[in-house]
Structures are given as C-alpha cells and as structure tokens.
Coordinates of C-alpha atoms in Angstrom, one line a residue:
X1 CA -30.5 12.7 50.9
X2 CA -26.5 12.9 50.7
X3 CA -26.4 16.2 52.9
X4 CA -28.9 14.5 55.4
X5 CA -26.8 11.7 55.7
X6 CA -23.6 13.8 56.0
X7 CA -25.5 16.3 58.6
X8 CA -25.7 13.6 60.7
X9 CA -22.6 11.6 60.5
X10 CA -20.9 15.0 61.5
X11 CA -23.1 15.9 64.7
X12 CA -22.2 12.1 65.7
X13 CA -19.1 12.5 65.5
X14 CA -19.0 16.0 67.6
X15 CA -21.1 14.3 70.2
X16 CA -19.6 11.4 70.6
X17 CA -16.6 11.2 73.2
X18 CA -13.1 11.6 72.1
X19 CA -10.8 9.4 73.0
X20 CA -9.4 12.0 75.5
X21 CA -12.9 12.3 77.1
X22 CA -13.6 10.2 80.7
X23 CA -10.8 8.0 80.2
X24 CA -10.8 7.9 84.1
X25 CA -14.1 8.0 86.4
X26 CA -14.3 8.2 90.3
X27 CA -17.1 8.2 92.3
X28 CA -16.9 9.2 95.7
X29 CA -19.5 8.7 98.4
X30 CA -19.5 10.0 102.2
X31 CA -21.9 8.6 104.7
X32 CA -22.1 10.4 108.3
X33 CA -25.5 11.8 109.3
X34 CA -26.9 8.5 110.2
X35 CA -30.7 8.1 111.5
X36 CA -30.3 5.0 113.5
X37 CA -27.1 4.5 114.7
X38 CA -24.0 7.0 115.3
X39 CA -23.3 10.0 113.5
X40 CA -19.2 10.2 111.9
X41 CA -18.2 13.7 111.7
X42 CA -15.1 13.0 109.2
X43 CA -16.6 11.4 106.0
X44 CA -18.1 14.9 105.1
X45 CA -14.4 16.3 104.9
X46 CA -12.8 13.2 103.7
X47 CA -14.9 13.1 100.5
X48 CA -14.0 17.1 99.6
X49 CA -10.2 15.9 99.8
X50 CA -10.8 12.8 98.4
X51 CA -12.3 14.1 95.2
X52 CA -10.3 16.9 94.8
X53 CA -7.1 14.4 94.7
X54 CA -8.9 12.3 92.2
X55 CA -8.9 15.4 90.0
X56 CA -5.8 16.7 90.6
X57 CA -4.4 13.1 89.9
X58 CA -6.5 13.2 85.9
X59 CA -9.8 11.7 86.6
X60 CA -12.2 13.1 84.3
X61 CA -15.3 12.4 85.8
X62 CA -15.5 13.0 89.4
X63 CA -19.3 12.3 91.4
X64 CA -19.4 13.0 94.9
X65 CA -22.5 12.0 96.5
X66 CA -22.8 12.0 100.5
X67 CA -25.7 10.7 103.2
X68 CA -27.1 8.6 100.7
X69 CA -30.0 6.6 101.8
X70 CA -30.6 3.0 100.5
X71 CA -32.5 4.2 97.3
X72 CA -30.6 7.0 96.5
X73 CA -26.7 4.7 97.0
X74 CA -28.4 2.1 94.5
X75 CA -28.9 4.9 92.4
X76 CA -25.5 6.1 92.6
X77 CA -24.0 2.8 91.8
X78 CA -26.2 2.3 88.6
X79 CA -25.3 5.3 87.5
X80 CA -22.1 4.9 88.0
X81 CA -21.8 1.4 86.6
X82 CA -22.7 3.2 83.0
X83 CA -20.0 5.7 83.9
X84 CA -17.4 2.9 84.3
X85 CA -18.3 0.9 81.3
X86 CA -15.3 1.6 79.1
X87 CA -13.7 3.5 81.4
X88 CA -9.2 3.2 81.9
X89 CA -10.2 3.3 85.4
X90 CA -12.9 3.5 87.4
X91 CA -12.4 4.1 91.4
X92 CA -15.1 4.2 93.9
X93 CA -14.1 5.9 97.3
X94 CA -16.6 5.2 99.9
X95 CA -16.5 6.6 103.7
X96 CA -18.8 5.6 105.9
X97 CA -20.6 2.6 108.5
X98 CA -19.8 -0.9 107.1
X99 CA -20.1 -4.4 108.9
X100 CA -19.6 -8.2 108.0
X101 CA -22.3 -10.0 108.4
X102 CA -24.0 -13.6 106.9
X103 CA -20.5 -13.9 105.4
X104 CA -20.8 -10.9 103.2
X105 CA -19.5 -7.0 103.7
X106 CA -22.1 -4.5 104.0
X107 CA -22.2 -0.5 103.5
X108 CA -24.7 1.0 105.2
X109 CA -26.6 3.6 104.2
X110 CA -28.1 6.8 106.5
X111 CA -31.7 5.4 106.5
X112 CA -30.6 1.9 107.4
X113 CA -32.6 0.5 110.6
X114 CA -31.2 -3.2 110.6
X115 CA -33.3 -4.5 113.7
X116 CA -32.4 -7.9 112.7
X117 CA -29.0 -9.7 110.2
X118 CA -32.6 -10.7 107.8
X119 CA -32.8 -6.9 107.0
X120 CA -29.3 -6.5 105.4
X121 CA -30.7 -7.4 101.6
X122 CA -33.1 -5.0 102.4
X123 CA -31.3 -2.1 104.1
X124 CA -28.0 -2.5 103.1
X125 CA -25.8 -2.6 100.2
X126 CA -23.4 -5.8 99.7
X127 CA -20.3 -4.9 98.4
X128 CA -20.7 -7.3 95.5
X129 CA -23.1 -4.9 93.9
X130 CA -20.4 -1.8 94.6
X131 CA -17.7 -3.8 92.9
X132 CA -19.8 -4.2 89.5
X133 CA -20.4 -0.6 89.5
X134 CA -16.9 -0.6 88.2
X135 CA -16.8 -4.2 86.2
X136 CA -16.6 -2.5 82.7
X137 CA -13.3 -0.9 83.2
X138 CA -9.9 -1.7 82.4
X139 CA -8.7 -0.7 85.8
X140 CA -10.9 -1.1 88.6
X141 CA -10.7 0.1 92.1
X142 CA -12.4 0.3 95.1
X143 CA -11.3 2.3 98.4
X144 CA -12.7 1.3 101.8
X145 CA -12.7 3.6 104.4
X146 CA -15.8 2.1 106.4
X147 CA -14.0 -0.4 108.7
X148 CA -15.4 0.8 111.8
X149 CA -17.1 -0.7 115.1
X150 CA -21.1 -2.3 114.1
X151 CA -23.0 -0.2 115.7
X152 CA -26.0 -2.7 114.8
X153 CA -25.1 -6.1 115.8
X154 CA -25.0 -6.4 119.3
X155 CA -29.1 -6.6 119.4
X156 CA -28.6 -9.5 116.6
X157 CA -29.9 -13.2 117.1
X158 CA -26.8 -15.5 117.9
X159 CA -25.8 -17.5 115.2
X160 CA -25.5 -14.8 112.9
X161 CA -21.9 -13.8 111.3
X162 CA -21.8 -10.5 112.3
X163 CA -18.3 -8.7 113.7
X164 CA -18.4 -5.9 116.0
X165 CA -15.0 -5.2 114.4
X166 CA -14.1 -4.2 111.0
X167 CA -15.0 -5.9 107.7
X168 CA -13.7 -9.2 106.3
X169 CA -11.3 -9.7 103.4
X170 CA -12.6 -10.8 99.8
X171 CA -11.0 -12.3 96.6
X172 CA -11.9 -10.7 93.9
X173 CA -10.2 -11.5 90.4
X174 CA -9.3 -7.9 88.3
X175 CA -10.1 -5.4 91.3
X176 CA -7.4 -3.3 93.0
X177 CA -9.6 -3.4 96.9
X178 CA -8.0 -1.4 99.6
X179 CA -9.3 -1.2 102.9
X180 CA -8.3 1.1 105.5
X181 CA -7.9 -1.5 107.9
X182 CA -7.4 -5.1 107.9
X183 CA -9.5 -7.8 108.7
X184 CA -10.8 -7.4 112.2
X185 CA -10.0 -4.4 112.8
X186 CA -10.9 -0.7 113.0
X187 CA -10.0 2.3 111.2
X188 CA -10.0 5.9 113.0
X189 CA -12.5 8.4 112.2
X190 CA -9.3 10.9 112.8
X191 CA -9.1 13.9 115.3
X192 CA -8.0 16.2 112.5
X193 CA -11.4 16.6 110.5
X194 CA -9.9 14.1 108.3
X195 CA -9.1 10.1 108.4
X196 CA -5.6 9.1 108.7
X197 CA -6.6 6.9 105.5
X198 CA -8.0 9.5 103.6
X199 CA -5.3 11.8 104.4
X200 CA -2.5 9.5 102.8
X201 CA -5.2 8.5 100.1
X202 CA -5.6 12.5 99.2
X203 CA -1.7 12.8 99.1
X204 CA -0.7 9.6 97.0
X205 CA -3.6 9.4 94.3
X206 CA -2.1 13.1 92.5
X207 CA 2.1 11.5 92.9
X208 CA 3.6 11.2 89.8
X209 CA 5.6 7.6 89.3
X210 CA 3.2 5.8 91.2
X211 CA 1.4 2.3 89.7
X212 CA -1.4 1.9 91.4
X213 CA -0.3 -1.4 92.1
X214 CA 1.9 0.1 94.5
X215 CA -0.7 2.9 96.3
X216 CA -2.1 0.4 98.9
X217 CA 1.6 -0.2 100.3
X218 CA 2.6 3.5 100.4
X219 CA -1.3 4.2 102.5
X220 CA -0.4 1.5 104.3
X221 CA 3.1 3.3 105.5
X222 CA 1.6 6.3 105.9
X223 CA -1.5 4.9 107.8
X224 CA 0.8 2.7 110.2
X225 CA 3.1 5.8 110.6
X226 CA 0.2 8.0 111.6
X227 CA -1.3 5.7 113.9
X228 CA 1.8 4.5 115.8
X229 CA 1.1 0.7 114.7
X230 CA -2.5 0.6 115.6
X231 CA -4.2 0.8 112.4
X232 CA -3.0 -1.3 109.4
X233 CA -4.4 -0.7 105.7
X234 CA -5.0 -3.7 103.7
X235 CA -4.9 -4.5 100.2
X236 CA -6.5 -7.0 98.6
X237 CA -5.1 -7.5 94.9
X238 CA -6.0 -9.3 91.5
X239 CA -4.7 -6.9 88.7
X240 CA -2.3 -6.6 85.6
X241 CA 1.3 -6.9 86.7
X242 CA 2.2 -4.3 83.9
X243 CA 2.2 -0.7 85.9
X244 CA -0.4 1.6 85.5
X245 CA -0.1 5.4 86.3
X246 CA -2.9 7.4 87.4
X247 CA -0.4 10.1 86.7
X248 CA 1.6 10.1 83.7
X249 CA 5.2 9.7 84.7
X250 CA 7.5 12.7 85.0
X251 CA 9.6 13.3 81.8
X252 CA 12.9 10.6 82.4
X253 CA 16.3 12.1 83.2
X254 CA 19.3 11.3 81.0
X255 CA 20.1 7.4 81.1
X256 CA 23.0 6.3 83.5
X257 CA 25.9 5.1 82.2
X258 CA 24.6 1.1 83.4
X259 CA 20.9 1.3 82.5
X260 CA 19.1 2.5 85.5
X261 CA 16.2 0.1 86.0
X262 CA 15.8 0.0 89.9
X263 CA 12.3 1.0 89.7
X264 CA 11.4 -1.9 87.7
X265 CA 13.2 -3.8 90.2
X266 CA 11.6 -2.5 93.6
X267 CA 8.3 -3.2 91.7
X268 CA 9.0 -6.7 90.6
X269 CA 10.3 -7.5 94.5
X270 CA 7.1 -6.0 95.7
X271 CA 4.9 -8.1 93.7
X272 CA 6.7 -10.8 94.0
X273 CA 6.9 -11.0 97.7
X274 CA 3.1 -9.9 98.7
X275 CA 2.4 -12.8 95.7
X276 CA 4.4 -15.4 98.2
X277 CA 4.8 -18.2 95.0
X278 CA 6.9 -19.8 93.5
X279 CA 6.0 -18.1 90.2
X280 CA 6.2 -14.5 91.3
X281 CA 10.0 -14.9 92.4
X282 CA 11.0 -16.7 89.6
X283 CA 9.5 -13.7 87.1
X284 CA 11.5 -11.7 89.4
X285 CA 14.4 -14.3 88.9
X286 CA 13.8 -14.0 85.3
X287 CA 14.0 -10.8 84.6
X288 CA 16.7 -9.6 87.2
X289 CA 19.2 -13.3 87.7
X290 CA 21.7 -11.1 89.2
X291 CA 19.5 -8.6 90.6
X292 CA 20.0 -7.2 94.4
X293 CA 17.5 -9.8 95.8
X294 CA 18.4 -12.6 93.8
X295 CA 19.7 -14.6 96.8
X296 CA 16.6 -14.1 98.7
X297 CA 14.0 -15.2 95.7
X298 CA 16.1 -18.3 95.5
X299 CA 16.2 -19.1 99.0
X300 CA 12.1 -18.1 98.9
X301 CA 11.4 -20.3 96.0
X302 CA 13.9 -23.6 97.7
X303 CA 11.5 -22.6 100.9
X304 CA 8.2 -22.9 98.6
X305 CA 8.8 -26.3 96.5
X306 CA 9.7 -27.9 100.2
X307 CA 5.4 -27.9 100.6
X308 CA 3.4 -26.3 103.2
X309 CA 5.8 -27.6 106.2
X310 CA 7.7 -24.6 105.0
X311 CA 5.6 -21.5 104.7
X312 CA 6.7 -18.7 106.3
X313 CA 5.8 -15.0 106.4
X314 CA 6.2 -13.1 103.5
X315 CA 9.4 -10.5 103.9
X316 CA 8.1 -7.1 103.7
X317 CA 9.9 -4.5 101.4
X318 CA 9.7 -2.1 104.3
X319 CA 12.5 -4.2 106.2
X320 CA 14.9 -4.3 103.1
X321 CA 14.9 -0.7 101.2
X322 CA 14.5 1.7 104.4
X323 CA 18.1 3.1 104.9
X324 CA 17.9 3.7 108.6
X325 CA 16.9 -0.2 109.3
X326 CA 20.1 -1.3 110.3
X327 CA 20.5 1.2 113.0
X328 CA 17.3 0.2 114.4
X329 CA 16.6 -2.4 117.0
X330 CA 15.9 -5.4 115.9
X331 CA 11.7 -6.1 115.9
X332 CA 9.5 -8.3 117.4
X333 CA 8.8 -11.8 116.5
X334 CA 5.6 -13.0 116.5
X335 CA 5.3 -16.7 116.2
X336 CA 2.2 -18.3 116.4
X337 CA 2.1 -22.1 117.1
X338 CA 0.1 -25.4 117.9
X339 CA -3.1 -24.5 116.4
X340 CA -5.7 -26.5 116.9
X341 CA -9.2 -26.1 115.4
X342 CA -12.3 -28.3 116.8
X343 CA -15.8 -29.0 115.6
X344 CA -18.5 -28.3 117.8
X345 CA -21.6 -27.9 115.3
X346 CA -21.8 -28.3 112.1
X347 CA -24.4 -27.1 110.1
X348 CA -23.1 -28.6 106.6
X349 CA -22.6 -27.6 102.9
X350 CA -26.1 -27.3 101.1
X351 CA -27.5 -28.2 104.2
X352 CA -26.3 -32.0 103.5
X353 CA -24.3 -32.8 106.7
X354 CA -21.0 -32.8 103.9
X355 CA -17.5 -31.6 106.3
X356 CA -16.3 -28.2 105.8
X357 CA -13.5 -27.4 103.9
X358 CA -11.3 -25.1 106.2
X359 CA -8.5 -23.3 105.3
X360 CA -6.8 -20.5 107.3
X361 CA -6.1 -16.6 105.8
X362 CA -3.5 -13.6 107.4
X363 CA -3.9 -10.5 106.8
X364 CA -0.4 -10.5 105.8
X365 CA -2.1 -12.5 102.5
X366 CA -0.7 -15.5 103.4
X367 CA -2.9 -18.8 103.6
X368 CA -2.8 -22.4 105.1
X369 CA -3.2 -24.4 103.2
X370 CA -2.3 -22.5 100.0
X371 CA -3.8 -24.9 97.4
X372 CA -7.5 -25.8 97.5
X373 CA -6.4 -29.3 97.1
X374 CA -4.9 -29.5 100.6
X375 CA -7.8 -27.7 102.2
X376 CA -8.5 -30.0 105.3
X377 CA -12.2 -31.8 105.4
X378 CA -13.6 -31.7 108.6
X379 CA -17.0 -32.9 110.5
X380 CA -18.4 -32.4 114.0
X381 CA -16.3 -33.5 116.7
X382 CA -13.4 -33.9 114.4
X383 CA -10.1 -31.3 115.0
X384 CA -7.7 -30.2 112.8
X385 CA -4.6 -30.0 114.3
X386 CA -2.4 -27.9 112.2
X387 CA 1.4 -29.1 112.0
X388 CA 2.7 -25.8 111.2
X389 CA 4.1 -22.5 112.9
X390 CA 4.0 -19.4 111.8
X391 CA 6.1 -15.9 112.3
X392 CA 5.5 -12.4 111.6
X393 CA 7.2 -9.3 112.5
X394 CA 4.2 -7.8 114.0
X395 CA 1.1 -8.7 115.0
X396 CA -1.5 -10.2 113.1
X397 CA -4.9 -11.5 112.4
X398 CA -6.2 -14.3 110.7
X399 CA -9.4 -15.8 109.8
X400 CA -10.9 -19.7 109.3
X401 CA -12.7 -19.8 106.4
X402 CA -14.4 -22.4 104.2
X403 CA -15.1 -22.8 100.9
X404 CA -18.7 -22.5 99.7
X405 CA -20.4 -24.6 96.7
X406 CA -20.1 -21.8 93.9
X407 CA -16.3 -21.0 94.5
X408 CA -15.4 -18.6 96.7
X409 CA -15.1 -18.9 100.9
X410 CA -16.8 -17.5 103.4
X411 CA -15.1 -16.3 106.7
X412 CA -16.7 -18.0 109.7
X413 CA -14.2 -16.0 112.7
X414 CA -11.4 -13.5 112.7
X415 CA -9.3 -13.8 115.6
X416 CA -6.9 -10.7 116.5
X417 CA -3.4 -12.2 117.9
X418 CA -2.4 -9.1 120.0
X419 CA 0.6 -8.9 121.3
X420 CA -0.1 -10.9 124.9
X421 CA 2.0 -14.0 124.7
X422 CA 0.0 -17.5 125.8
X423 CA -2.1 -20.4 125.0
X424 CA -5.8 -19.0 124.1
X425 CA -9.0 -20.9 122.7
X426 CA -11.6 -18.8 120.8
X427 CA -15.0 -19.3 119.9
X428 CA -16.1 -18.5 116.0
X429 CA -19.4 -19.2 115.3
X430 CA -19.8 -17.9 111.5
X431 CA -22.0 -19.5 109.1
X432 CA -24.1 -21.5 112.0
X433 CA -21.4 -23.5 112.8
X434 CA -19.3 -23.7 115.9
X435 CA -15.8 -24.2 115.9
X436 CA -13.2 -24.0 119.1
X437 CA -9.9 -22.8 117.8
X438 CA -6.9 -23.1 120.6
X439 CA -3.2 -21.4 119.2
X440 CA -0.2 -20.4 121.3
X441 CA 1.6 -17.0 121.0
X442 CA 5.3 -16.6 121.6
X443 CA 6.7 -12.8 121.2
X444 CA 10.3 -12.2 121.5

C-alpha cells in the first residue's frame, strides 16, 4: 500500500505544472471572412504577427483562433478563461468587427446577422464576457483592434445606442484595455497587409525594459506617428503601479557614480500625469522632492485642491522628454468652451422618471465632474450649463455619460471636436433619452 501511495504522489508531481510552466497565456483571435457584412483583409495577417510577438516576448501558451462564429468565440473564451486562471498574465488580442451598441461594446463574430440592436445578446459577444476570460490572472490584458465603422447599424430602429464609429470607453478595475483607437473613432485596417496597431503591438510586446503599464503610450506614439494624427490609440487603465515586464529586463550596467534612477522617474511622471490627482503627483513628489518635474507636480497638485474650476488637460510626457520639442513650432490649442447640455426626453433610472446623473469623459482620461459626488442631477427640460473650459493640445473627443443603478456609467453620445473652430449643438440620443449638447471650439 506504501509503494501505491508513493507511485502516485510521484506521477502527480511529474504531471503537475512547474512553476516555470504557462506562467503567461495569450489568446489571439482574428475575425475577417464575414457572412453578412464586409469582409477585412488584415486581421488574418495581424494575428500571425501578433502571436508570434507574444512568443517571442515569453508567453507560454499562445492560441490563435480566427473567423470564429458565435459558438465557436464562446468556446474560445471558456477555454481560455481555464487557461488564465492562475496565469502571471493573461492577454487576449482580438482583430476584427466591433460596435457600441445599448451602452455596451460588442465583438462580432463571422456568422453574426444582427437585423435588429435585440439580436446582440444573441449574436454578439459583449466584452464583459471577454474580459473574464482573463479575471484569474495576476495581470490581465486585453488588446482591441476592432474599432471600425458598424457595418450593421444604419438599418437599426432609432433610439437605440448604436455608433457608426468606433467603440466606447469602459472602466474596468485590474485590467490593462487598449484600444486601437479612441472613443469615437476608427482604426485603419492598414494598406500594408497589416494594422498600423498591430504593427506597433508586434514590435513593442518582445522589447526588453518595457512595463506593460507603459505599452499603450509607446502604440499610441507609434500609431499617431504612422497615421499622421488621424488615428489615436487609447488606453484604458486600472492595474498595479509596481512595473511588470513581459520581458525580463536586460542585465543592468555598472551604477553611475549619483544613482541612476531616471527610469523610475519617467515612470512615476507617466503615471502620475495620465492619473490627473492629487495623489498620483504627490507619490511622485514623495519619492522624487527634488526630482526634474517637481515644480510642475506642485504647481499640478495647487491647480487640483483649487476644485473643478481648475481642471485642465493633463500634460503629456510626449511634450516634455522629446529632445527635438523645443525646435518645433509651437502646437495647436484646442480650447473647448461654454458647454451647454439640455434635456429633451428623459426616459429615467429604473424606469422611475428619477434625473440622470451626467458627467462628462475625454479621451485624454480626463472627467467633469471628477468626483461622483458633484455629478450634476438633471430632468427633462432642465440644462446643465457647465462653468468650465477646457484645453488640449490636439483634438479631442468626449462623451456624456450617466451613471447607472449597479455602479458603473453608460455612455449616451460621443461627440468628435475636430479641428473646425465654432459654436455647434449635437444631438445624443443614447439610452432612450435625448439630450441637445451646444459647446464652442476656439483653435489657435
């Protein structure tokens, strides 16, 4: 009985995964040969680089699964989700069709018909369910290169929530999200048999010295870069502040004579500037009280305890470690004023008549209101007149959104500023209800 009992302690033990063994797990799907709608010729090529990037950068487990109808992506996702649980990291890479619609994202699979918004549940896959595929993991990522035109919504009853461009922003708490385009707008299929996205994405998952927390702002360069300005990545964040390398770092050189620690820095200033609060530039202040940005999280954090009034843009580490930024001309501001935002139906929360609680969300990350105590409360026929400008150095987008009842917010219109100065009112009619936004634009 002894030997039995030792037999089988040792084959558990040699079947059992070593430490060592799918520490990292990717799953990477591609979507292009579609039924009912039109075909994308790049999400075939993106997934080969794609996956062999994953590899190259240490993932253990790599599944690439492409033209997946609606049973067969479910599948995937369960699948995967046992895959994950455990995991380091887990990333799911998915090319392909996606839409907002009924204030949710949607990936659409190659069978999908969607005559009507009623058929999504059915048809479609919300990308709630994709981001528990990776929920077990320490890490978690998910890639989004699917923010192209609806090719489905145009025959859609009115009222319903769907966007003919791009996909809506979430929150979601522990998950690294990047999209490869920001709210409202749409990413490029590419002319080069590859995305513009998945070609940075290919190049930066393998690079040594990277934390991921810093891989949506280097696509985002190289995206911008490759698309002259017209196509801006977005990232939506919720993770560890402590890097993590998907790539083990390359062996240190001797220490300079002062303690080089000016990667630490640069990562600190990132995080602290994309956070926007008065927390993330103290930590910064904390740890660096005479570092080179010192002044400016100071001045930042004097600008943040003066309350909403004073909100302004986040400053972007692009305009403040390029070398060459001081010989170039100075950029465009984009200052976007008297805002004005008007009730013309209001369906209500829980189908109660209660007001909305608006708030308004950038694509820069930045919102208005930022605490949910200041949201504004809002019935039909009432405005909101919001007594606070805003500037960017580029153009933007931004979205009114409420708050539902189990804690989150849905987006009810995106509205894309351009870069045509003027006075303009928009029409969003999200979530049944109709609201009249008017703004002003000044670019100089």
């Amino acid at each position: 009985m002894m030997r039995f009992w030792f037999v089988t302690l040792i084959l558990l033990f040699l079947l059992a995964p070593t430490a060592a063994e799918a520490r990292k797990v990717a799953l990477v799907i591609g979507n292009g040969d579609y039924a009912n709608t039109s075909r994308l010729a790049n999400p075939a090529n993106d997934i080969r680089i794609i996956a062999a990037s994953a590899r190259a950068a240490g993932f253990d487990d790599v599944t690439v699964a492409s033209d997946l109808a609606v049973n067969d992506f479910q599948k995937a996702m369960r699948d995967f989700r046992a895959k994950a649980d455990g995991a380091e990291v887990a990333m799911v890479y998915y090319a392909g069709h996606g839409i907002e619609a009924q204030g949710k994202n949607w990936l659409i699979p190659t069978d999908a018909q969607l005559k009507s918004d009623l058929d999504l549940p059915y048809e479609a896959i919300n990308l709630d369910r994709l981001m528990e595929s990776v929920s077990g993991a320490q890490i978690r990522m998910v890639v989004l290169d699917s923010c192209r035109n609806n090719p489905f919504g145009r025959s859609w009853r009115s009222g319903t929530r769907a966007v003919e461009n791009g996909l809506a922003g979430v929150e979601a708490d522990d998950v690294l999200v990047i999209f490869a385009a920001a709210p409202g707008q749409t990413a490029a299929d590419g002319t080069s048999g590859n995305s513009p996205f998945a070609t940075s994405l290919a190049k930066r998952l393998p690079q040594p010295d990277v934390p991921v927390q810093l891989l949506g702002g280097l696509i985002r360069d190289d995206v911008l870069a490759a698309t002259g300005g017209s196509q801006r990545p977005f990232v939506s964040a919720s993770i560890t502040g402590t890097p993590v390398y998907l790539v083990p770092r390359a062996a240190a050189p001797a220490p300079k004579a002062a303690g080089d620690r000016s990667g630490l820095e640069e990562l600190l200033w990132k995080g602290a500037t994309s956070e926007n609060s008065v927390r993330g530039f103290s930590a910064y202040l904390a740890e660096f009280p005479a570092g080179k940005y010192a002044g400016q999280a100071g001045d930042n954090i004097n600008r943040l305890l003066k309350g909403p009034a004073a909100i302004a843009a986040p400053v972007t580490m692009t305009a403040m470690t390029e070398p060459a930024a001081a010989a170039r001309p100075a950029t465009r501001k984009f200052t976007l004023s008297n805002v004005r935002v008007e009730c013309v139906k209001l369906t209500g929360r829980l189908g109660l008549g209660l007001p909305d609680q608006l708030f308004l969300r950038f694509n820069t990350g930045q919102r208005f209101p930022e605490g949910k105590s200041e949201i504004y409360s809002i019935k039909k026929g009432e405005s909101w007149v919001v007594d606070q400008s805003f500037e960017f150095d580029q153009s933007v987008s931004f979205q009114l959104r409420e708050f539902d009842d189990i804690g989150g917010s849905d987006n009810i219109g995106t509205i894309d500023l351009g870069d045509t100065p003027g006075t303009f009112t928009r029409t969003l009619d999200g979530d049944a209800s109709d609201y009249r936004v008017t703004y002003t634009l000044t670019v100089g």
